[in-house]
Short mmCIF file of C-alpha atoms in Angstrom, two decimals:
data_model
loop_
_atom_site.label_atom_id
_atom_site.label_comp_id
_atom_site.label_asym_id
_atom_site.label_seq_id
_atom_site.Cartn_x
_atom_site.Cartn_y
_atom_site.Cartn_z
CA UNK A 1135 -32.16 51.41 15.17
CA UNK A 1136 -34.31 49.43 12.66
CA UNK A 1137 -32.41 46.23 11.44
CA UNK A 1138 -33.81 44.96 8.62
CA UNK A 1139 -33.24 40.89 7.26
CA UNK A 1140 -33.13 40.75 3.40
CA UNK A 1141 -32.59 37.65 2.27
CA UNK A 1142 -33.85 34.94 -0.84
CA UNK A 1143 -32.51 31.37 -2.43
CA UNK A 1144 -29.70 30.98 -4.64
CA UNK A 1145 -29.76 33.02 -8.24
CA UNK A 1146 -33.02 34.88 -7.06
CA UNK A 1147 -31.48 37.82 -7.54
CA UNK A 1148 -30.38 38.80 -3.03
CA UNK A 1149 -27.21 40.24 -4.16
CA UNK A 1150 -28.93 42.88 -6.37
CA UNK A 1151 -31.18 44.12 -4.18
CA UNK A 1152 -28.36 44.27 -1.85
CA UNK A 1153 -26.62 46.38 -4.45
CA UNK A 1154 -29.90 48.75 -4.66
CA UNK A 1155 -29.69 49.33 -0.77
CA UNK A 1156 -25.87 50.06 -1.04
CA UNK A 1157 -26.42 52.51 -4.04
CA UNK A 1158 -28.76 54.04 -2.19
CA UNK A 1159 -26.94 54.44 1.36
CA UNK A 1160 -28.10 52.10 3.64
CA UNK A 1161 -25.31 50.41 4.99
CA UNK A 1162 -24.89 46.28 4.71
CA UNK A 1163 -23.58 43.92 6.78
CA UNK A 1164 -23.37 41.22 4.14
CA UNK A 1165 -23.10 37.43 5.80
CA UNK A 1166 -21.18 36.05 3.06
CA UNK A 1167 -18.53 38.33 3.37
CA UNK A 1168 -18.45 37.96 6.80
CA UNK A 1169 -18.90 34.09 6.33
CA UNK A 1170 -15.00 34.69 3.75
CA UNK A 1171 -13.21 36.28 6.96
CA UNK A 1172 -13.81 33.83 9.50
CA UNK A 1173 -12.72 30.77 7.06
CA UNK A 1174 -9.39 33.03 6.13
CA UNK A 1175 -6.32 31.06 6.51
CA UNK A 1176 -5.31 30.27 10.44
CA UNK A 1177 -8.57 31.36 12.10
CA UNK A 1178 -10.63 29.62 14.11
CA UNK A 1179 -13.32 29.09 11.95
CA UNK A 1180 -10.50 27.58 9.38
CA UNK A 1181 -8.78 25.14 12.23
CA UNK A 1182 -12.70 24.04 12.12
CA UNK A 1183 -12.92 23.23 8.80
CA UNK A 1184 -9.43 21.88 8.06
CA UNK A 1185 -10.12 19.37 11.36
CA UNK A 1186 -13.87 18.30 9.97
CA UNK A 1187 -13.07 17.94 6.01
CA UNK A 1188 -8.87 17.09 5.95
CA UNK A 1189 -6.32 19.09 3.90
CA UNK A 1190 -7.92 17.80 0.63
CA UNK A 1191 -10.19 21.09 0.78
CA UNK A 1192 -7.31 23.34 0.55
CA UNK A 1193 -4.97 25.27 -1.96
CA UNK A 1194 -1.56 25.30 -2.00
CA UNK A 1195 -1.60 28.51 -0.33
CA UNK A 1196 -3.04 27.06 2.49
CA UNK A 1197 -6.41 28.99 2.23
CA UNK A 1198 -9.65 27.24 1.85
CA UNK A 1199 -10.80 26.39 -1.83
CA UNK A 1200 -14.52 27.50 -1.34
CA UNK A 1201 -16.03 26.01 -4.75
CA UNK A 1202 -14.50 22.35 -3.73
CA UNK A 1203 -16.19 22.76 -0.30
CA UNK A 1204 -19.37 23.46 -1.27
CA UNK A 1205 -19.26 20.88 -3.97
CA UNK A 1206 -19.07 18.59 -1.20
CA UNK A 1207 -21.42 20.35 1.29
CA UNK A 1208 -24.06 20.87 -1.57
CA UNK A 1209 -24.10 16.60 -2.26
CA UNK A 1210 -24.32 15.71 1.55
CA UNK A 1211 -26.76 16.65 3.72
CA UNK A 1212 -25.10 15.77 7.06
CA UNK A 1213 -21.84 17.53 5.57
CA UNK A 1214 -23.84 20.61 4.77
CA UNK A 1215 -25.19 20.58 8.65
CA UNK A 1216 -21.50 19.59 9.92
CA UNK A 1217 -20.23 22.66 8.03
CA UNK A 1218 -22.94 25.15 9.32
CA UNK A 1219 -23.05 23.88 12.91
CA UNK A 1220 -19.34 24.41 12.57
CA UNK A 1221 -19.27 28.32 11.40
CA UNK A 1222 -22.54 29.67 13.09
CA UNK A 1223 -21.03 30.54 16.29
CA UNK A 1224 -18.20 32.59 14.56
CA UNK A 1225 -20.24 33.85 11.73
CA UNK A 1226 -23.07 35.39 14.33
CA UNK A 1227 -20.67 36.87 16.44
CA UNK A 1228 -18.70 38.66 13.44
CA UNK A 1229 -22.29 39.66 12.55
CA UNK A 1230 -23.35 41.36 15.78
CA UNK A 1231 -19.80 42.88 15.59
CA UNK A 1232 -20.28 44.34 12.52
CA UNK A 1233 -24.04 46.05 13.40
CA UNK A 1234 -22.50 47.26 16.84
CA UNK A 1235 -19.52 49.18 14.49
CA UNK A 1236 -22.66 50.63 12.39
CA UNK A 1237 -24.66 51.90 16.04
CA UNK A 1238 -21.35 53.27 17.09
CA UNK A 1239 -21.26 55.43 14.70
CA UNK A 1240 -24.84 56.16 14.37
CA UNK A 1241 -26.32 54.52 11.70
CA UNK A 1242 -30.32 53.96 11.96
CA UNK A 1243 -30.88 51.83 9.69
CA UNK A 1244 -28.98 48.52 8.59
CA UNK A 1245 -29.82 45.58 6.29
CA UNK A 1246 -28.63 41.93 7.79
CA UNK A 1247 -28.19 40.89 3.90
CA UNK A 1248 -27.86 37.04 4.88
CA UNK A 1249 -28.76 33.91 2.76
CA UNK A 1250 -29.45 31.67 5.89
CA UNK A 1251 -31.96 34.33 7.44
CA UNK A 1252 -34.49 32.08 8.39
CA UNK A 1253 -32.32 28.88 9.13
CA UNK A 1254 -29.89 30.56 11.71
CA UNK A 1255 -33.00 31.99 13.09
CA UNK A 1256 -31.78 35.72 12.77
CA UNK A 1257 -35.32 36.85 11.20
CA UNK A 1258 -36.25 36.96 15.17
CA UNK A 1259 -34.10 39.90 15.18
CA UNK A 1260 -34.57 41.64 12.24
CA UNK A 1261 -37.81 44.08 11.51
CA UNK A 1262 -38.91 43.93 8.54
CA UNK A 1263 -37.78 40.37 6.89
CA UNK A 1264 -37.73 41.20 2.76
CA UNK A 1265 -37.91 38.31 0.64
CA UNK A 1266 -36.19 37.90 -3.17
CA UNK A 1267 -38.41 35.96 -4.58
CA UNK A 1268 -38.37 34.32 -8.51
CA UNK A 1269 -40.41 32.41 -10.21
CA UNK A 1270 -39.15 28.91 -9.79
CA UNK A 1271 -38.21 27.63 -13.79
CA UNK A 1272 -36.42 31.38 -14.40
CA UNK A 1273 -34.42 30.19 -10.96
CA UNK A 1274 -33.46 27.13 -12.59
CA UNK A 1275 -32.34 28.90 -15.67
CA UNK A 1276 -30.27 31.92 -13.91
CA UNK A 1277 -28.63 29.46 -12.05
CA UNK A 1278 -27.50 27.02 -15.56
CA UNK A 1279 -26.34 30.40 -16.71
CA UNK A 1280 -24.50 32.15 -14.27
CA UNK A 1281 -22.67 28.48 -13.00
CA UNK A 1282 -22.43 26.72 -16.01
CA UNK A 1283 -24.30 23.83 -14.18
CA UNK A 1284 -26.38 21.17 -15.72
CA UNK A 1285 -29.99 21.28 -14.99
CA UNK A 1286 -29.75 18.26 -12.22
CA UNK A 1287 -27.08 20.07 -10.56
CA UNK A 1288 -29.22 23.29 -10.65
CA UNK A 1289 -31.94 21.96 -9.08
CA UNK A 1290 -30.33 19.96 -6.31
CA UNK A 1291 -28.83 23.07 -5.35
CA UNK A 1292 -31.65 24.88 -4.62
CA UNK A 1293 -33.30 21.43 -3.37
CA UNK A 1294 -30.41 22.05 -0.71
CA UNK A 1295 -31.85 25.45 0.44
CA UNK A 1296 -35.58 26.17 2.48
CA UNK A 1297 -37.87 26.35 -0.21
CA UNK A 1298 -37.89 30.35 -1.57
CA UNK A 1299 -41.62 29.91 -1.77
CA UNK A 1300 -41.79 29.34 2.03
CA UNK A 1301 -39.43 32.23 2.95
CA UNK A 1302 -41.95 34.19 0.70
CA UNK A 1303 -44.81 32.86 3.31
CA UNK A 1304 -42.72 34.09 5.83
CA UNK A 1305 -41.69 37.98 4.69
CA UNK A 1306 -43.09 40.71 6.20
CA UNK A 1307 -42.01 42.64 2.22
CA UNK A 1308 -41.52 40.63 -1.03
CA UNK A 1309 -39.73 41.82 -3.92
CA UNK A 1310 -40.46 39.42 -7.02
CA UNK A 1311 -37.30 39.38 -9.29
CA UNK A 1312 -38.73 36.95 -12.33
CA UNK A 1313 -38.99 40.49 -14.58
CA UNK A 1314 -36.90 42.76 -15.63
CA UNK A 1315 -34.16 44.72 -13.44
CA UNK A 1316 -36.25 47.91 -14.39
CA UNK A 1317 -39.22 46.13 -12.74
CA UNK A 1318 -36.67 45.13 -9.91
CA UNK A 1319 -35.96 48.71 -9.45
CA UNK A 1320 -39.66 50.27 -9.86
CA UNK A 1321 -40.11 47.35 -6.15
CA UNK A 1322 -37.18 48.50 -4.36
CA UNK A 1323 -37.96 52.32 -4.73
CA UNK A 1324 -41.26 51.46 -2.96
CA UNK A 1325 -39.10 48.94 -0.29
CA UNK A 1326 -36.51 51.78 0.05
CA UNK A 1327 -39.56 54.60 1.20
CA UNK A 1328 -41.18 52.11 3.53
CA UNK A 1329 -38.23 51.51 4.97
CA UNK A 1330 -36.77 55.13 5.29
CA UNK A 1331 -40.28 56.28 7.20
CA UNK A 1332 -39.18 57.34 10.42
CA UNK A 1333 -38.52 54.77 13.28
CA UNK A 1334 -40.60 54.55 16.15
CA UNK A 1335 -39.90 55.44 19.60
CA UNK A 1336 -38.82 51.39 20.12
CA UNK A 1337 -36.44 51.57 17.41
CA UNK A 1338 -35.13 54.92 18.36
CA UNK A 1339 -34.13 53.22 22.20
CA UNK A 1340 -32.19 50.80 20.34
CA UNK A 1341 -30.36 53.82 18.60
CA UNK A 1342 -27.12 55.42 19.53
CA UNK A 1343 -28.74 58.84 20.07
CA UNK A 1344 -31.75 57.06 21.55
CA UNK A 1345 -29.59 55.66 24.09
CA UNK A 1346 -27.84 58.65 24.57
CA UNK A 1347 -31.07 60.37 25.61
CA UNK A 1348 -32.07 57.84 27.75
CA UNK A 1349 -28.79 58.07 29.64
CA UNK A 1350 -29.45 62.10 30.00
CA UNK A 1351 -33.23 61.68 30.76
CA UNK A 1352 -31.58 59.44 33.75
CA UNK A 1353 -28.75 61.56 35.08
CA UNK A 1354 -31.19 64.72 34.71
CA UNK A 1355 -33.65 62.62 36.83
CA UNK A 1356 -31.46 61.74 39.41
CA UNK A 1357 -29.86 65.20 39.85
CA UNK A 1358 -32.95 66.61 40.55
CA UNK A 1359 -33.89 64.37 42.99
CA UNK A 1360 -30.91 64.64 44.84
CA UNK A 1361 -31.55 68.46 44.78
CA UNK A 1362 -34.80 67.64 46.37
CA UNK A 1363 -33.64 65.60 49.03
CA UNK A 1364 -30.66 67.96 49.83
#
C-alpha cells in the first residue's frame, strides 16, 4: 500500500489537487472532514472543546460554530496550540481508521490529504509528501478573495501556518499552483503517473493482498515442514 501526504498552506490551492486525485480515482482520506466528525455535537472531541473555550463558541443548535472558533484560534497562538493538542489524538485515530477501511477493501493507493502534514508529524508515514505550493503575493490575494478578508487579516492567517515555502523544502513532489488551473492540471497528470507506477515489493507487504500472500507463503511453509518431520 503506498500512502501518499498531499498537503500546502491556506488558499494554495490543496483542495484542488485533492479534487484532481478524486476525479481521477484515488481514494482520499481528507483530514478536515475527518477533523468536522470528531467536533460533531456530543463527541468527545466536542466535550473537549466546549470544556477549553465555554458555550460562547456554540450555536443554538448546540453544534460548534467553526468560523467563530477559528477566529479565535487564528488571533492566539497558545489558543491555536490548546485547540490542536486538544483534537490530535481523536483526529489521528479517525485517520488511521479511515486508511484501515481503504486496505480492507483493497485499495493500493491512498492520499492522506491533510493541512497539518508536517506539524502532526504524519509526513513520517506517508511516501511521497506532495507540496501545493503558490507564489506568496497571489496567496495573499486568493485568500482577500475567496474570505472577504482584509489584507492584515490575510496575512496573519497564513503567518499562523509553517511557512508554505518550507513545506516546499520539505516535499519529496511539488505542484506550483500560482498559474492557471490548465497549468495545474498539465502538473498533476505528471504527479498522477509517478504515482500510479507500480509499488514495490515494501509497499506491496503493507497491502491487503500482500499480506494475504505472506500469510499463505507461511501456512504453505509450515505444512511442508510438518510433512517433513512426519
Amino acid at each position: 500500500m503506498r500512502l501518499l501526504g498531499l498537503t500546502g498552506g491556506i488558499a494554495s490551492g490543496k483542495s484542488t489537487v485533492s479534487n484532481l486525485f478524486k476525479d481521477a480515482g484515488v481514494p482520499i482520506v481528507d483530514a478536515d472532514i475527518v477533523a468536522r466528525d470528531v467536533v460533531r455535537k456530543g463527541t468527545g472531541g466536542w466535550k473537549k472543546i466546549v470544556k477549553a473555550f465555554g458555550n460562547d463558541i456554540l450555536f443554538e443548535n448546540g453544534e460548534i460554530n467553526r468560523a467563530l472558533l477559528g477566529q479565535i484560534v487564528f488571533s492566539d497562538p497558545e489558543k491555536r496550540q490548546l485547540l490542536n493538542h486538544l483534537l490530535a489524538p481523536h483526529i489521528s485515530s479517525a485517520i488511521f481508521w479511515e486508511i484501515a477501511k481503504l486496505w480492507m477493501k483493497g485499495s493500493k493507493v491512498i492520499i492522506l490529504d491533510i493541512p497539518l502534514l508536517f506539524e502532526t508529524k504524519m509526513d513520517r508515514w506517508t511516501h511521497p509528501v506532495i507540496v501545493v505550493w503558490v507564489d506568496p503575493q497571489i496567496q495573499i490575494e486568493r485568500l482577500m478573495s475567496r474570505d472577504g478578508c482584509s489584507e492584515e487579516q490575510a496575512q496573519n492567517r497564513i503567518n499562523a501556518q509553517l511557512a508554505l515555502d518550507w513545506k516546499k523544502s520539505e516535499a519529496d513532489i511539488v505542484i506550483n499552483n500560482s498559474g492557471s488551473l490548465d497549468d495545474t492540471k498539465e502538473q498533476f497528470q505528471e504527479v498522477l503517473r509517478k504515482v500510479s507506477e507500480p509499488l514495490t515489493w515494501k509497499e506491496r507487504l503493507r497491502s491487503r493482498d500482500g499480506l494475504f500472500s505472506v500469510v499463505l507463503c507461511t501456512a504453505v511453509g509450515v505444512l511442508l515442514a510438518q510433512k517433513n518431520l512426519s
